[in-house]
Amino acid sequence: GAALGGQGLLAVAVASGVAAWATWAVLLMPGFRRVPLRLQVPYQPSSPRQVANALALLRGRAGKTVDLGSGDGRLVLEAYRQGLRPALGYELNPWLLCLAKYRAWKAGYHGKVSFLKKDLWKVNLSDCHNVIVFLAPSVKPPLATKLLAELPDNARVVAGRFPFPCWTPSSTLGQGLEQVWAYDMKEVRQEAQGSAQG
């Protein structure tokens, strides 16, 4: 219980800074090395309520389900639990991929879900019917262009944390940080065509 002196406080501050840098360098930075700065997204795990809300907006749907920037895999695993198959995640960070694969193995889903080390900007999404996107606001405009170009009309996109700024959601669930938005691509395309004609 003795109070820390000036040197003790300095040592704690330095140790905290080193720990934060080590976490960034080992766990987070590897997934960013080949990604332009404006498209980088830091890892931030989804809360249980965010996961539940996202999957609620996909309830009753079928077809291939993907999580773009799947992190530790929790959304993909829950999608599989709820019958959305095939379920897969795209993630660049090798440490998060290992964690996601371990979680799948621990849940008994090894070989049933897939986690792939692929750049989401380079994958073809034309066979995806359900897309989960928990990414930063800076990524949404270029991603909207990619999704419009590739997804089929019957696809649904569920965004967490931040909505797509130029799309009108077909439904939404939750409040604040736990809010999620669903976008049906047929409606999004119709709105885009109407705006272009207007």
PDB file of C-alpha atoms in Angstrom:
ATOM      1  CA  GLY A   1       0.000   0.000   0.000  1.00  0.00           C
ATOM      2  CA  ALA A   2       2.819   2.581  -0.180  1.00  0.00           C
ATOM      3  CA  ALA A   3       2.142   5.498  -2.530  1.00  0.00           C
ATOM      4  CA  LEU A   4       4.021   5.477  -5.834  1.00  0.00           C
ATOM      5  CA  GLY A   5       6.706   8.114  -6.206  1.00  0.00           C
ATOM      6  CA  GLY A   6       7.447  10.059  -9.378  1.00  0.00           C
ATOM      7  CA  GLN A   7       9.720   7.308 -10.696  1.00  0.00           C
ATOM      8  CA  GLY A   8       7.086   4.668  -9.976  1.00  0.00           C
ATOM      9  CA  LEU A   9       4.436   6.589 -11.899  1.00  0.00           C
ATOM     10  CA  LEU A  10       6.823   7.060 -14.801  1.00  0.00           C
ATOM     11  CA  ALA A  11       7.587   3.328 -14.835  1.00  0.00           C
ATOM     12  CA  VAL A  12       3.863   2.471 -14.891  1.00  0.00           C
ATOM     13  CA  ALA A  13       3.257   4.941 -17.742  1.00  0.00           C
ATOM     14  CA  VAL A  14       6.151   3.535 -19.793  1.00  0.00           C
ATOM     15  CA  ALA A  15       5.067  -0.064 -19.160  1.00  0.00           C
ATOM     16  CA  SER A  16       1.488   0.778 -20.225  1.00  0.00           C
ATOM     17  CA  GLY A  17       2.729   2.440 -23.407  1.00  0.00           C
ATOM     18  CA  VAL A  18       4.932  -0.525 -24.278  1.00  0.00           C
ATOM     19  CA  ALA A  19       2.047  -2.949 -23.647  1.00  0.00           C
ATOM     20  CA  ALA A  20      -0.280  -0.911 -25.908  1.00  0.00           C
ATOM     21  CA  TRP A  21       2.343  -0.751 -28.670  1.00  0.00           C
ATOM     22  CA  ALA A  22       3.041  -4.503 -28.395  1.00  0.00           C
ATOM     23  CA  THR A  23      -0.675  -5.273 -28.663  1.00  0.00           C
ATOM     24  CA  TRP A  24      -0.919  -3.124 -31.794  1.00  0.00           C
ATOM     25  CA  ALA A  25       2.267  -4.511 -33.369  1.00  0.00           C
ATOM     26  CA  VAL A  26       1.532  -8.189 -32.703  1.00  0.00           C
ATOM     27  CA  LEU A  27      -2.252  -8.467 -32.898  1.00  0.00           C
ATOM     28  CA  LEU A  28      -3.619  -5.648 -35.006  1.00  0.00           C
ATOM     29  CA  MET A  29      -1.011  -4.255 -37.412  1.00  0.00           C
ATOM     30  CA  PRO A  30      -0.379  -7.443 -39.473  1.00  0.00           C
ATOM     31  CA  GLY A  31      -3.806  -7.198 -41.073  1.00  0.00           C
ATOM     32  CA  PHE A  32      -3.194  -3.596 -42.145  1.00  0.00           C
ATOM     33  CA  ARG A  33       0.147  -3.826 -43.917  1.00  0.00           C
ATOM     34  CA  ARG A  34      -1.237  -4.025 -47.457  1.00  0.00           C
ATOM     35  CA  VAL A  35      -4.384  -1.945 -46.934  1.00  0.00           C
ATOM     36  CA  PRO A  36      -4.493   1.797 -47.779  1.00  0.00           C
ATOM     37  CA  LEU A  37      -4.693   3.962 -44.660  1.00  0.00           C
ATOM     38  CA  ARG A  38      -8.184   5.308 -45.399  1.00  0.00           C
ATOM     39  CA  LEU A  39      -9.550   1.759 -45.695  1.00  0.00           C
ATOM     40  CA  GLN A  40      -7.975   0.364 -42.522  1.00  0.00           C
ATOM     41  CA  VAL A  41     -10.350  -0.749 -39.799  1.00  0.00           C
ATOM     42  CA  PRO A  42      -9.155  -1.376 -36.229  1.00  0.00           C
ATOM     43  CA  TYR A  43     -10.338  -4.543 -34.539  1.00  0.00           C
ATOM     44  CA  GLN A  44     -13.239  -3.915 -32.207  1.00  0.00           C
ATOM     45  CA  PRO A  45     -15.171  -6.992 -31.078  1.00  0.00           C
ATOM     46  CA  SER A  46     -18.941  -6.918 -31.431  1.00  0.00           C
ATOM     47  CA  SER A  47     -20.962  -6.958 -28.228  1.00  0.00           C
ATOM     48  CA  PRO A  48     -23.434  -9.801 -27.592  1.00  0.00           C
ATOM     49  CA  ARG A  49     -26.322  -7.376 -28.249  1.00  0.00           C
ATOM     50  CA  GLN A  50     -24.808  -6.202 -31.555  1.00  0.00           C
ATOM     51  CA  VAL A  51     -24.441  -9.837 -32.644  1.00  0.00           C
ATOM     52  CA  ALA A  52     -28.010 -10.653 -31.613  1.00  0.00           C
ATOM     53  CA  ASN A  53     -29.414  -7.594 -33.409  1.00  0.00           C
ATOM     54  CA  ALA A  54     -27.461  -8.290 -36.610  1.00  0.00           C
ATOM     55  CA  LEU A  55     -28.612 -11.900 -36.761  1.00  0.00           C
ATOM     56  CA  ALA A  56     -32.193 -10.933 -35.938  1.00  0.00           C
ATOM     57  CA  LEU A  57     -32.265  -8.894 -39.168  1.00  0.00           C
ATOM     58  CA  LEU A  58     -31.188 -12.022 -41.096  1.00  0.00           C
ATOM     59  CA  ARG A  59     -33.686 -14.377 -39.439  1.00  0.00           C
ATOM     60  CA  GLY A  60     -35.555 -16.591 -41.878  1.00  0.00           C
ATOM     61  CA  ARG A  61     -33.163 -15.964 -44.743  1.00  0.00           C
ATOM     62  CA  ALA A  62     -31.135 -18.521 -46.663  1.00  0.00           C
ATOM     63  CA  GLY A  63     -28.021 -18.538 -48.812  1.00  0.00           C
ATOM     64  CA  LYS A  64     -24.334 -17.820 -48.419  1.00  0.00           C
ATOM     65  CA  THR A  65     -23.570 -15.525 -45.493  1.00  0.00           C
ATOM     66  CA  VAL A  66     -20.300 -13.590 -45.231  1.00  0.00           C
ATOM     67  CA  ASP A  67     -18.824 -11.275 -42.617  1.00  0.00           C
ATOM     68  CA  LEU A  68     -16.467  -8.721 -44.162  1.00  0.00           C
ATOM     69  CA  GLY A  69     -13.659  -8.131 -41.672  1.00  0.00           C
ATOM     70  CA  SER A  70     -14.745 -11.036 -39.477  1.00  0.00           C
ATOM     71  CA  GLY A  71     -12.323 -10.414 -36.593  1.00  0.00           C
ATOM     72  CA  ASP A  72     -12.544 -13.190 -34.009  1.00  0.00           C
ATOM     73  CA  GLY A  73     -15.390 -14.903 -35.875  1.00  0.00           C
ATOM     74  CA  ARG A  74     -18.247 -14.402 -33.430  1.00  0.00           C
ATOM     75  CA  LEU A  75     -20.747 -13.182 -36.071  1.00  0.00           C
ATOM     76  CA  VAL A  76     -19.930 -16.056 -38.446  1.00  0.00           C
ATOM     77  CA  LEU A  77     -20.306 -18.635 -35.663  1.00  0.00           C
ATOM     78  CA  GLU A  78     -23.653 -17.207 -34.594  1.00  0.00           C
ATOM     79  CA  ALA A  79     -24.850 -17.108 -38.217  1.00  0.00           C
ATOM     80  CA  TYR A  80     -24.030 -20.812 -38.542  1.00  0.00           C
ATOM     81  CA  ARG A  81     -25.759 -21.573 -35.204  1.00  0.00           C
ATOM     82  CA  GLN A  82     -28.890 -19.915 -36.545  1.00  0.00           C
ATOM     83  CA  GLY A  83     -28.895 -21.949 -39.755  1.00  0.00           C
ATOM     84  CA  LEU A  84     -27.294 -19.515 -42.211  1.00  0.00           C
ATOM     85  CA  ARG A  85     -25.117 -21.737 -44.381  1.00  0.00           C
ATOM     86  CA  PRO A  86     -22.548 -21.629 -45.766  1.00  0.00           C
ATOM     87  CA  ALA A  87     -21.145 -19.085 -43.315  1.00  0.00           C
ATOM     88  CA  LEU A  88     -17.714 -17.580 -43.783  1.00  0.00           C
ATOM     89  CA  GLY A  89     -15.572 -14.641 -42.789  1.00  0.00           C
ATOM     90  CA  TYR A  90     -12.913 -12.654 -44.603  1.00  0.00           C
ATOM     91  CA  GLU A  91     -10.125 -11.291 -42.418  1.00  0.00           C
ATOM     92  CA  LEU A  92      -6.562 -10.118 -43.127  1.00  0.00           C
ATOM     93  CA  ASN A  93      -5.163 -10.265 -39.598  1.00  0.00           C
ATOM     94  CA  PRO A  94      -3.512 -13.698 -39.114  1.00  0.00           C
ATOM     95  CA  TRP A  95      -3.829 -13.570 -35.311  1.00  0.00           C
ATOM     96  CA  LEU A  96      -7.561 -12.918 -35.487  1.00  0.00           C
ATOM     97  CA  LEU A  97      -7.914 -15.690 -38.083  1.00  0.00           C
ATOM     98  CA  CYS A  98      -6.234 -18.123 -35.693  1.00  0.00           C
ATOM     99  CA  LEU A  99      -8.534 -17.000 -32.882  1.00  0.00           C
ATOM    100  CA  ALA A 100     -11.627 -17.390 -35.090  1.00  0.00           C
ATOM    101  CA  LYS A 101     -10.574 -20.884 -36.175  1.00  0.00           C
ATOM    102  CA  TYR A 102      -9.908 -21.858 -32.556  1.00  0.00           C
ATOM    103  CA  ARG A 103     -13.351 -20.584 -31.534  1.00  0.00           C
ATOM    104  CA  ALA A 104     -14.924 -22.601 -34.375  1.00  0.00           C
ATOM    105  CA  TRP A 105     -13.063 -25.731 -33.275  1.00  0.00           C
ATOM    106  CA  LYS A 106     -14.064 -25.175 -29.640  1.00  0.00           C
ATOM    107  CA  ALA A 107     -17.730 -24.755 -30.673  1.00  0.00           C
ATOM    108  CA  GLY A 108     -17.612 -27.990 -32.697  1.00  0.00           C
ATOM    109  CA  TYR A 109     -17.883 -26.191 -36.036  1.00  0.00           C
ATOM    110  CA  HIS A 110     -14.448 -27.063 -37.433  1.00  0.00           C
ATOM    111  CA  GLY A 111     -14.899 -27.725 -41.151  1.00  0.00           C
ATOM    112  CA  LYS A 112     -18.443 -26.307 -41.057  1.00  0.00           C
ATOM    113  CA  VAL A 113     -17.592 -22.600 -41.134  1.00  0.00           C
ATOM    114  CA  SER A 114     -14.747 -20.958 -43.036  1.00  0.00           C
ATOM    115  CA  PHE A 115     -12.401 -18.122 -42.171  1.00  0.00           C
ATOM    116  CA  LEU A 116     -10.298 -16.965 -45.115  1.00  0.00           C
ATOM    117  CA  LYS A 117      -7.308 -14.627 -45.217  1.00  0.00           C
ATOM    118  CA  LYS A 118      -8.509 -12.496 -48.103  1.00  0.00           C
ATOM    119  CA  ASP A 119      -8.761  -8.798 -48.804  1.00  0.00           C
ATOM    120  CA  LEU A 120     -12.472  -7.953 -48.893  1.00  0.00           C
ATOM    121  CA  TRP A 121     -11.806  -5.544 -51.777  1.00  0.00           C
ATOM    122  CA  LYS A 122     -10.541  -8.408 -53.942  1.00  0.00           C
ATOM    123  CA  VAL A 123     -13.177 -11.081 -53.301  1.00  0.00           C
ATOM    124  CA  ASN A 124     -16.151 -11.569 -55.603  1.00  0.00           C
ATOM    125  CA  LEU A 125     -19.411 -11.286 -53.657  1.00  0.00           C
ATOM    126  CA  SER A 126     -21.775 -12.119 -56.509  1.00  0.00           C
ATOM    127  CA  ASP A 127     -22.915 -15.398 -54.887  1.00  0.00           C
ATOM    128  CA  CYS A 128     -23.532 -13.893 -51.436  1.00  0.00           C
ATOM    129  CA  HIS A 129     -27.077 -13.445 -50.158  1.00  0.00           C
ATOM    130  CA  ASN A 130     -26.354 -12.161 -46.657  1.00  0.00           C
ATOM    131  CA  VAL A 131     -23.483  -9.757 -45.948  1.00  0.00           C
ATOM    132  CA  ILE A 132     -22.523  -8.537 -42.480  1.00  0.00           C
ATOM    133  CA  VAL A 133     -20.475  -5.345 -42.268  1.00  0.00           C
ATOM    134  CA  PHE A 134     -19.135  -4.036 -38.935  1.00  0.00           C
ATOM    135  CA  LEU A 135     -16.634  -1.573 -40.400  1.00  0.00           C
ATOM    136  CA  ALA A 136     -15.609   2.066 -39.954  1.00  0.00           C
ATOM    137  CA  PRO A 137     -17.505   4.965 -41.606  1.00  0.00           C
ATOM    138  CA  SER A 138     -14.584   5.747 -43.951  1.00  0.00           C
ATOM    139  CA  VAL A 139     -14.964   2.323 -45.566  1.00  0.00           C
ATOM    140  CA  LYS A 140     -18.705   2.535 -46.227  1.00  0.00           C
ATOM    141  CA  PRO A 141     -18.785   4.729 -49.399  1.00  0.00           C
ATOM    142  CA  PRO A 142     -16.290   2.644 -51.449  1.00  0.00           C
ATOM    143  CA  LEU A 143     -17.789  -0.565 -50.062  1.00  0.00           C
ATOM    144  CA  ALA A 144     -21.278   0.585 -51.111  1.00  0.00           C
ATOM    145  CA  THR A 145     -20.019   0.881 -54.692  1.00  0.00           C
ATOM    146  CA  LYS A 146     -18.577  -2.653 -54.574  1.00  0.00           C
ATOM    147  CA  LEU A 147     -21.740  -4.149 -53.070  1.00  0.00           C
ATOM    148  CA  LEU A 148     -23.975  -2.422 -55.635  1.00  0.00           C
ATOM    149  CA  ALA A 149     -21.825  -3.769 -58.460  1.00  0.00           C
ATOM    150  CA  GLU A 150     -21.584  -7.360 -57.219  1.00  0.00           C
ATOM    151  CA  LEU A 151     -24.469  -8.463 -54.997  1.00  0.00           C
ATOM    152  CA  PRO A 152     -27.623 -10.072 -56.426  1.00  0.00           C
ATOM    153  CA  ASP A 153     -30.963  -8.274 -56.071  1.00  0.00           C
ATOM    154  CA  ASN A 154     -32.165 -10.649 -53.351  1.00  0.00           C
ATOM    155  CA  ALA A 155     -29.132  -9.983 -51.123  1.00  0.00           C
ATOM    156  CA  ARG A 156     -29.395  -8.268 -47.765  1.00  0.00           C
ATOM    157  CA  VAL A 157     -26.600  -6.243 -46.167  1.00  0.00           C
ATOM    158  CA  VAL A 158     -26.571  -5.759 -42.399  1.00  0.00           C
ATOM    159  CA  ALA A 159     -24.365  -2.941 -41.092  1.00  0.00           C
ATOM    160  CA  GLY A 160     -23.381  -2.538 -37.464  1.00  0.00           C
ATOM    161  CA  ARG A 161     -22.115   0.524 -35.571  1.00  0.00           C
ATOM    162  CA  PHE A 162     -22.386   2.846 -38.582  1.00  0.00           C
ATOM    163  CA  PRO A 163     -24.984   2.917 -41.398  1.00  0.00           C
ATOM    164  CA  PHE A 164     -24.252   3.325 -45.087  1.00  0.00           C
ATOM    165  CA  PRO A 165     -24.567   7.102 -45.500  1.00  0.00           C
ATOM    166  CA  CYS A 166     -26.283   7.147 -48.922  1.00  0.00           C
ATOM    167  CA  TRP A 167     -28.608   4.146 -48.488  1.00  0.00           C
ATOM    168  CA  THR A 168     -32.037   4.025 -46.899  1.00  0.00           C
ATOM    169  CA  PRO A 169     -32.385   0.985 -44.611  1.00  0.00           C
ATOM    170  CA  SER A 170     -35.312  -1.375 -45.074  1.00  0.00           C
ATOM    171  CA  SER A 171     -35.254  -2.033 -41.322  1.00  0.00           C
ATOM    172  CA  THR A 172     -33.238  -1.238 -38.226  1.00  0.00           C
ATOM    173  CA  LEU A 173     -32.928  -2.665 -34.731  1.00  0.00           C
ATOM    174  CA  GLY A 174     -31.439  -1.409 -31.475  1.00  0.00           C
ATOM    175  CA  GLN A 175     -30.292   1.960 -30.195  1.00  0.00           C
ATOM    176  CA  GLY A 176     -26.984   3.777 -29.891  1.00  0.00           C
ATOM    177  CA  LEU A 177     -23.868   1.636 -30.296  1.00  0.00           C
ATOM    178  CA  GLU A 178     -25.995  -1.502 -30.543  1.00  0.00           C
ATOM    179  CA  GLN A 179     -28.045  -0.301 -33.513  1.00  0.00           C
ATOM    180  CA  VAL A 180     -27.866  -2.266 -36.753  1.00  0.00           C
ATOM    181  CA  TRP A 181     -29.287  -1.466 -40.192  1.00  0.00           C
ATOM    182  CA  ALA A 182     -30.533  -3.844 -42.908  1.00  0.00           C
ATOM    183  CA  TYR A 183     -30.449  -2.954 -46.607  1.00  0.00           C
ATOM    184  CA  ASP A 184     -32.190  -4.986 -49.305  1.00  0.00           C
ATOM    185  CA  MET A 185     -30.210  -4.624 -52.506  1.00  0.00           C
ATOM    186  CA  LYS A 186     -33.223  -4.516 -54.805  1.00  0.00           C
ATOM    187  CA  GLU A 187     -34.560  -1.485 -52.908  1.00  0.00           C
ATOM    188  CA  VAL A 188     -31.127   0.144 -52.764  1.00  0.00           C
ATOM    189  CA  ARG A 189     -30.746  -0.218 -56.540  1.00  0.00           C
ATOM    190  CA  GLN A 190     -34.213   1.151 -57.209  1.00  0.00           C
ATOM    191  CA  GLU A 191     -33.463   4.177 -55.032  1.00  0.00           C
ATOM    192  CA  ALA A 192     -30.108   4.712 -56.767  1.00  0.00           C
ATOM    193  CA  GLN A 193     -31.740   4.514 -60.202  1.00  0.00           C
ATOM    194  CA  GLY A 194     -34.453   6.960 -59.123  1.00  0.00           C
ATOM    195  CA  SER A 195     -31.822   9.406 -57.878  1.00  0.00           C
ATOM    196  CA  ALA A 196     -29.854   9.092 -61.113  1.00  0.00           C
ATOM    197  CA  GLN A 197     -32.956   9.740 -63.232  1.00  0.00           C
ATOM    198  CA  GLY A 198     -34.040  12.649 -61.031  1.00  0.00           C
TER     199      GLY A 198
END
